[in-house]
XYZ file of C-alpha atoms in Angstrom:
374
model
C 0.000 0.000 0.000
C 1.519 3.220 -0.714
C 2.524 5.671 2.107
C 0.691 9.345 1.535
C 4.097 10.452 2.581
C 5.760 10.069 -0.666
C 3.580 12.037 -1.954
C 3.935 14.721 -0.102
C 7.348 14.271 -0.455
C 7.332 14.470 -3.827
C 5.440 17.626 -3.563
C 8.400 19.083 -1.918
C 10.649 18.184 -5.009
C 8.184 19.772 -7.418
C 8.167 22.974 -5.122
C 12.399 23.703 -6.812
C 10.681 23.884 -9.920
C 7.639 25.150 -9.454
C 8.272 27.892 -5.660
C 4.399 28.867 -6.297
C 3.610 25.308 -5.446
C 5.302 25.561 -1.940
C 2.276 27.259 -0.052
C 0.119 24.388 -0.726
C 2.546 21.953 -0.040
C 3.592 23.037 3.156
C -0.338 23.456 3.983
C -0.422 19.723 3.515
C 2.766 18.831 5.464
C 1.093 20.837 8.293
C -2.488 18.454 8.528
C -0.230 15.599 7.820
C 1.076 16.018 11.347
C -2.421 17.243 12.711
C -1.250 21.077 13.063
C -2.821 23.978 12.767
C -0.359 26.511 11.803
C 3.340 26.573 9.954
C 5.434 29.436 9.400
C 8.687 28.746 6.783
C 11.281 32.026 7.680
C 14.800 32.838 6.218
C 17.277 35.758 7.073
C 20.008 36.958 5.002
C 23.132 34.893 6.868
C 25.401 37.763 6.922
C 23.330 41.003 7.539
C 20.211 38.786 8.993
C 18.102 40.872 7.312
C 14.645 38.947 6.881
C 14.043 37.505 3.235
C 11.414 34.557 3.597
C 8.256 34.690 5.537
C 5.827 32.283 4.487
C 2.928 31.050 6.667
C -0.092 28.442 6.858
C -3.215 28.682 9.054
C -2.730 32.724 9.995
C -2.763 36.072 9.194
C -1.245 37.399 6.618
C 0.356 40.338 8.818
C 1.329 37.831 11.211
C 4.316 36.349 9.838
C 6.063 39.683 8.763
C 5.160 41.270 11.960
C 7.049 38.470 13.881
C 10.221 38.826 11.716
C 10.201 42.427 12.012
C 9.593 42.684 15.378
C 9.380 39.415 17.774
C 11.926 37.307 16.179
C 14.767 38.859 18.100
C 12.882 37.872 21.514
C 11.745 34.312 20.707
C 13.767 32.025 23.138
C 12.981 29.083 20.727
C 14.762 30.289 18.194
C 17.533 31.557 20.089
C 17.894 28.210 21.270
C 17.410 26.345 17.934
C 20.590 28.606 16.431
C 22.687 28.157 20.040
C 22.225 24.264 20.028
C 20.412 22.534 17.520
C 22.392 21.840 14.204
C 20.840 21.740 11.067
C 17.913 19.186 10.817
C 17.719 18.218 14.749
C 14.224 18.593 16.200
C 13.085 21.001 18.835
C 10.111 20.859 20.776
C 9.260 23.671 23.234
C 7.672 21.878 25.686
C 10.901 19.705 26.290
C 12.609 23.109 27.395
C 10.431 25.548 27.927
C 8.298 24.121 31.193
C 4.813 26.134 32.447
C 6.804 28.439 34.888
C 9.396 29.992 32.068
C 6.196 30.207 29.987
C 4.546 32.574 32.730
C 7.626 34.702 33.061
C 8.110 34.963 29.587
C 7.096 37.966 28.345
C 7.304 36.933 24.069
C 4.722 33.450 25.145
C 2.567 35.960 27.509
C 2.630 39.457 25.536
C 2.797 37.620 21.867
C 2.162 34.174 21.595
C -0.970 33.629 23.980
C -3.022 36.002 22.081
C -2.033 34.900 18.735
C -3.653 31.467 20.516
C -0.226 29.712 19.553
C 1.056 27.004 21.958
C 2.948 23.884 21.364
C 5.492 24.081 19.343
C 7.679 21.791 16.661
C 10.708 23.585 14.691
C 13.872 22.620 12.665
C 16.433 24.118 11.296
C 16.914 23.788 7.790
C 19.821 25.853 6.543
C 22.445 27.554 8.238
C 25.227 28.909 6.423
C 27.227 32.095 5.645
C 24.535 33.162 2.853
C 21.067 32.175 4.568
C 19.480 31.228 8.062
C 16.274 29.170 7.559
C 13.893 27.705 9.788
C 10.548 25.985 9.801
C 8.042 25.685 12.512
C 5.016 23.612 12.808
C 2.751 24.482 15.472
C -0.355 23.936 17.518
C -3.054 26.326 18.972
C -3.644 27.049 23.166
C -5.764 24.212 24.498
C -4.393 21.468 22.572
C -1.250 18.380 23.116
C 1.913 18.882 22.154
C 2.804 16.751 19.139
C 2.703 12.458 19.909
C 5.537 10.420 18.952
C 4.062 9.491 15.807
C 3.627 12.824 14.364
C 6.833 13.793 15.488
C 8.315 10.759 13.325
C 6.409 12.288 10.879
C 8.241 15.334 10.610
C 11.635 13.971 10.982
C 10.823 12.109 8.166
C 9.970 15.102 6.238
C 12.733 17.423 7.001
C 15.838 15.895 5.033
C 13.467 16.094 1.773
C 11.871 19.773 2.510
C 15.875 20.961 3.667
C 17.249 19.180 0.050
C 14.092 20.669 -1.669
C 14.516 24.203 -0.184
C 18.250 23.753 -1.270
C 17.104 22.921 -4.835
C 14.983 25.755 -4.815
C 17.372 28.567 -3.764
C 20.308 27.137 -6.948
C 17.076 27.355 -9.526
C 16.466 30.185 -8.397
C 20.072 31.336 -9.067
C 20.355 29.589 -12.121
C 16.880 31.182 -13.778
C 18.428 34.876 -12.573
C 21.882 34.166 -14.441
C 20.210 33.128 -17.297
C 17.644 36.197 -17.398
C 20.642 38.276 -16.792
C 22.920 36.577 -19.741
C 19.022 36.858 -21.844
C 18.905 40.805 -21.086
C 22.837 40.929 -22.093
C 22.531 39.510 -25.431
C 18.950 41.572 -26.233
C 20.513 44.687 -25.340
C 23.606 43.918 -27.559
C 21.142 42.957 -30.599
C 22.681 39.589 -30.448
C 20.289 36.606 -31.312
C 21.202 33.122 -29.681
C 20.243 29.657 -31.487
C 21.298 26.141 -29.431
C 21.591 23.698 -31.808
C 21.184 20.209 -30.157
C 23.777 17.189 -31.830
C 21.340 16.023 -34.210
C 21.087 19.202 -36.055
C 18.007 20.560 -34.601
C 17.134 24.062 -33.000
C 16.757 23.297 -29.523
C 16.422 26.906 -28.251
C 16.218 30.523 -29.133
C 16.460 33.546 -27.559
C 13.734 36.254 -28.567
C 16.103 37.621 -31.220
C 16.848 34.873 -32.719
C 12.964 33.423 -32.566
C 12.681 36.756 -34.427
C 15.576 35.979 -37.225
C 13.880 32.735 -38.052
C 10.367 34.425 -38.289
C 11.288 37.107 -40.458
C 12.379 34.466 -43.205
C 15.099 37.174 -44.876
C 18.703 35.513 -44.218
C 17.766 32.206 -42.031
C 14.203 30.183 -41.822
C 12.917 26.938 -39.814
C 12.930 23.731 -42.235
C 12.313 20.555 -40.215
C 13.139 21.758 -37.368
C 17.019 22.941 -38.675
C 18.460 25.794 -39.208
C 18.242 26.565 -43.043
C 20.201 29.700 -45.055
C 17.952 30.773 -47.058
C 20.328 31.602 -50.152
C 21.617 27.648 -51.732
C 25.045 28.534 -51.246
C 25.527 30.408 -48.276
C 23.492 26.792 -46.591
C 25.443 24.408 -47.592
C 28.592 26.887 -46.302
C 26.437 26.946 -42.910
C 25.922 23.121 -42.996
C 29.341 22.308 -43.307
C 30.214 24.908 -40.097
C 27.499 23.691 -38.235
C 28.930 19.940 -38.534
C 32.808 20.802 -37.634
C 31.451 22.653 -34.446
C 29.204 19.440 -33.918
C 31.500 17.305 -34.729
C 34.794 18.425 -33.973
C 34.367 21.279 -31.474
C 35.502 24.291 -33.842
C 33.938 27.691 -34.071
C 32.868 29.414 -37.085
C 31.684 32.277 -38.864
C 29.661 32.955 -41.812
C 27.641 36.000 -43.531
C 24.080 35.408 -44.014
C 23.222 37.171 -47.188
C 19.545 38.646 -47.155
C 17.759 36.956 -50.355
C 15.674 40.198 -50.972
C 19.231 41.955 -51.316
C 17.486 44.582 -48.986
C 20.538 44.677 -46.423
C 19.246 42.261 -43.860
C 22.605 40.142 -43.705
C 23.182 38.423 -41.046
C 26.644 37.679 -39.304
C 26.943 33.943 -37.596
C 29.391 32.802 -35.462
C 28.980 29.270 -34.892
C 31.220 28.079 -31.226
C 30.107 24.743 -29.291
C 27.915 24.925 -25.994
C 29.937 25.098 -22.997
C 30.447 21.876 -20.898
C 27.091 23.200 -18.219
C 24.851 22.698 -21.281
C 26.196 19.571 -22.755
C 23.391 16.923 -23.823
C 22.481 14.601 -20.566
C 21.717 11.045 -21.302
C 17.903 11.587 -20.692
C 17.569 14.453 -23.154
C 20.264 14.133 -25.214
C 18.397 15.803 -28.867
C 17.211 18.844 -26.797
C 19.985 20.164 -25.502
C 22.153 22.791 -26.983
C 25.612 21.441 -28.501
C 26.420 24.311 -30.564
C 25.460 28.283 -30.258
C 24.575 30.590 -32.815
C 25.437 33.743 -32.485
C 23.905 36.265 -35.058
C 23.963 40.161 -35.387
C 22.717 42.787 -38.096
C 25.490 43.096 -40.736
C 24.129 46.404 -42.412
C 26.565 48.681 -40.582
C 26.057 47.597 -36.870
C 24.315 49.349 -34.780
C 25.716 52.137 -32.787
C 25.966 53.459 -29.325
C 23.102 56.346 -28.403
C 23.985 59.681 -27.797
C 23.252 59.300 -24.056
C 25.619 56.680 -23.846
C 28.454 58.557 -25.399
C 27.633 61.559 -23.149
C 28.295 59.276 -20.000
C 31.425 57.357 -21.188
C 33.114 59.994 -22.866
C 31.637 62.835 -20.643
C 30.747 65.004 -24.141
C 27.922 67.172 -24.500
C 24.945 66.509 -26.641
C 25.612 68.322 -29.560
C 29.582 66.612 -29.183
C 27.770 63.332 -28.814
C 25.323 63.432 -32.152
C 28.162 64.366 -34.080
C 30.089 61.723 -32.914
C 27.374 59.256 -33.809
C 27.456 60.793 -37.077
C 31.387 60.662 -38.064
C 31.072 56.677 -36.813
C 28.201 56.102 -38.889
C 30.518 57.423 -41.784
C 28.843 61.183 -42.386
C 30.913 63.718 -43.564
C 30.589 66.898 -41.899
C 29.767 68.940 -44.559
C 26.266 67.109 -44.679
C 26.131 66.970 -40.711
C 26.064 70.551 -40.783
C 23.499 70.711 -43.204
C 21.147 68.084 -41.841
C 21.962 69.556 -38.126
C 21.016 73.062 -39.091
C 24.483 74.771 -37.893
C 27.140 76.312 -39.878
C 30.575 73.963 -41.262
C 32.888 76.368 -39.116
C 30.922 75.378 -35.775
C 30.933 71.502 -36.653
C 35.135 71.762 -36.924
C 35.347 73.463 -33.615
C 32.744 70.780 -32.087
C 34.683 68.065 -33.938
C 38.073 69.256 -32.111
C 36.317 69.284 -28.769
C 35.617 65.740 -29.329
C 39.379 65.135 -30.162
C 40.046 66.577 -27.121
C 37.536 64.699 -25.435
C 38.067 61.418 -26.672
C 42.221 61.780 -26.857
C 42.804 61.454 -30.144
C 43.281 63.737 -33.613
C 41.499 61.801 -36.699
C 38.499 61.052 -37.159
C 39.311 57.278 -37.415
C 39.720 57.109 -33.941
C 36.521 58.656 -32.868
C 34.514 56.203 -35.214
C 36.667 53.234 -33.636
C 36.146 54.548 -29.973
C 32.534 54.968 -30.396
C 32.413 51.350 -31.922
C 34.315 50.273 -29.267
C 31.346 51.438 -26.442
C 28.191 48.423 -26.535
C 24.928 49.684 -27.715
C 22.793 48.827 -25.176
C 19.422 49.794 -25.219
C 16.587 48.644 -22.677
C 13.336 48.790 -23.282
């Protein structure tokens, strides 16, 4: 017959992929054990500033209001920290008997008329980064937990502590990649994975967008394709060194409408973290493609110029506009000021930048990312 444990304990394991799932399972863990309340609660390790308050069977304001401003006071936990290592069992009424529990001002000025009582925690982590502790408990006029239920919950502890665990590196791992995401969207960069069979296994936003637009690169099959004959047998034979024998590539992706939509690839195999596992092995990224706009890259803004090279606005347009490959006569022109007042801007900007050509200004203002967040 199967034990409703494992369930629950499998709900715990689900909660690393899914946090908005760990409400509900902790709800359950808490009338698995016949409780009536459970409050989850973290602090930052080093500054222990409070960052997790999550609670079952009270108020909502309760469980901030105790981390804010009772947490400090509460002898349990002082005690859990000062002598219970990480996953050992306390409960109260084994050290806290009826006559501490009438001098005690946190049980008799904030417990008793939340109606809390008996009490079962554990703590779950305890390092450098992150306190957290868990605490079943039961209200005033009730027993204190029976040996069964308190087998219960050391039987659920390793799991919800390795769960929690699991959580916090997901977590982690889903703000690096959002981070690396917003890099390469800012930069214009499109990302393909291609898995070892040949097959698109993932793309970033830009790159879903490259495929879409059907100009340099489409979707056939599920590959990659080129969409000029040439240029995709070139991009074939890349794509199968880097598969094949690890080496990175590049290729121009001529726009078939010859309407300057070329893309650049750079083909470079997946790092070691994203190699293929052997339960997944086709959907995994073993080689990324890299593409960018070919038609004269894009450039910095004016904004950003102004902060990195510390120029003024007018400075900064015209720098835009030598990099872009203007001359000045026609700068002045489309700018509306006279060719004697573009030269003196344009020496400012040598001054500025640290250099007398204006070779070097459109290098240095290639050389700053264009990053623009929307």
């Amino acid at each position: 017959m199967p034990d409703p444990l494992d369930a629950l304990i499998g709900d715990f394991y689900a909660c690393a992929l899914d946090p908005a799932q760990l409400p509900q399972a902790l709800d359950r863990a808490t009338r698995a054990i016949s409780g009536d309340t459970c409050h989850l609660v973290g602090w930052s390790g080093r500054e222990g500033r409070p960052t997790l308050s999550l609670s079952v069977g009270l108020d909502d304001g309760v469980g901030p209001d105790y981390m804010a401003h009772h947490a400090r006071d509460d002898p349990r936990r002082s005690l859990a920290i000062a002598r219970f290592r990480e996953g050992e069992l306390l409960l109260c009424h084994e050290h806290f008997d009826s006559r501490f529990v009438a001098g005690s001002c946190f049980f008799q000025d904030y417990l008793r008329p939340l109606g809390l009582h008996y009490l079962a925690a554990v703590t779950l982590v305890d390092n450098d980064d992150r306190l957290v502790q868990i605490a079943f408990q039961r209200l005033a006029g009730r027993e204190p937990f029976a040996k069964r239920e308190v087998r219960t919950i050391r039987r659920m502890v390793p799991h919800l502590k390795r769960a929690l665990v699991l959580m916090c590196t997901m977590q982690e791992v889903r703000q690096h990649e959002q981070m690396a995401l917003l890099g390469l969207r800012s930069a214009g960069v499109g990302l393909i994975g291609i898995a070892s069979n040949g097959q698109v296994a993932y793309a970033n936003t830009l790159g879903t967008a490259f495929l879409a637009e059907e100009v340099a690169i489409k979707l056939n099959g599920g590959r990659m394709q080129a969409i000029v004959p040439d240029c995709d047998q070139r991009l074939s034979a890349l794509l199968g060194q880097c598969l094949v024998e690890g080496l990175a590539g590049h290729v121009r992706l001529p726009d078939h409408r010859s309407a300057g939509g070329d893309l650049i690839c750079t083909l470079v195999p997946a790092p070691q973290a994203v190699a293929p596992d052997p339960l997944s092995s086709d959907r995994h990224a073993a080689a990324l493609c890299l593409l960018t706009r070919a038609r004269g890259g894009r450039l910095a803004t004016a904004r950003q110029l102004m902060d990195v090279y510390e120029l003024s606005p007018a400075q900064a347009r015209l720098a835009r506009a030598i990099a872009s490959g203007e001359r000045l006569e026609a700068y002045a022109m489309e700018a509306g000021v006279k060719l004697p007042t573009v030269k003196t801007q344009l020496q400012e900007v040598f001054h500025k930048l640290g250099c007398s050509r204006q070779g070097e200004v459109r290098a240095l203002v290639k050389a700053v990312l264009p990053v623009r967040i929307r």
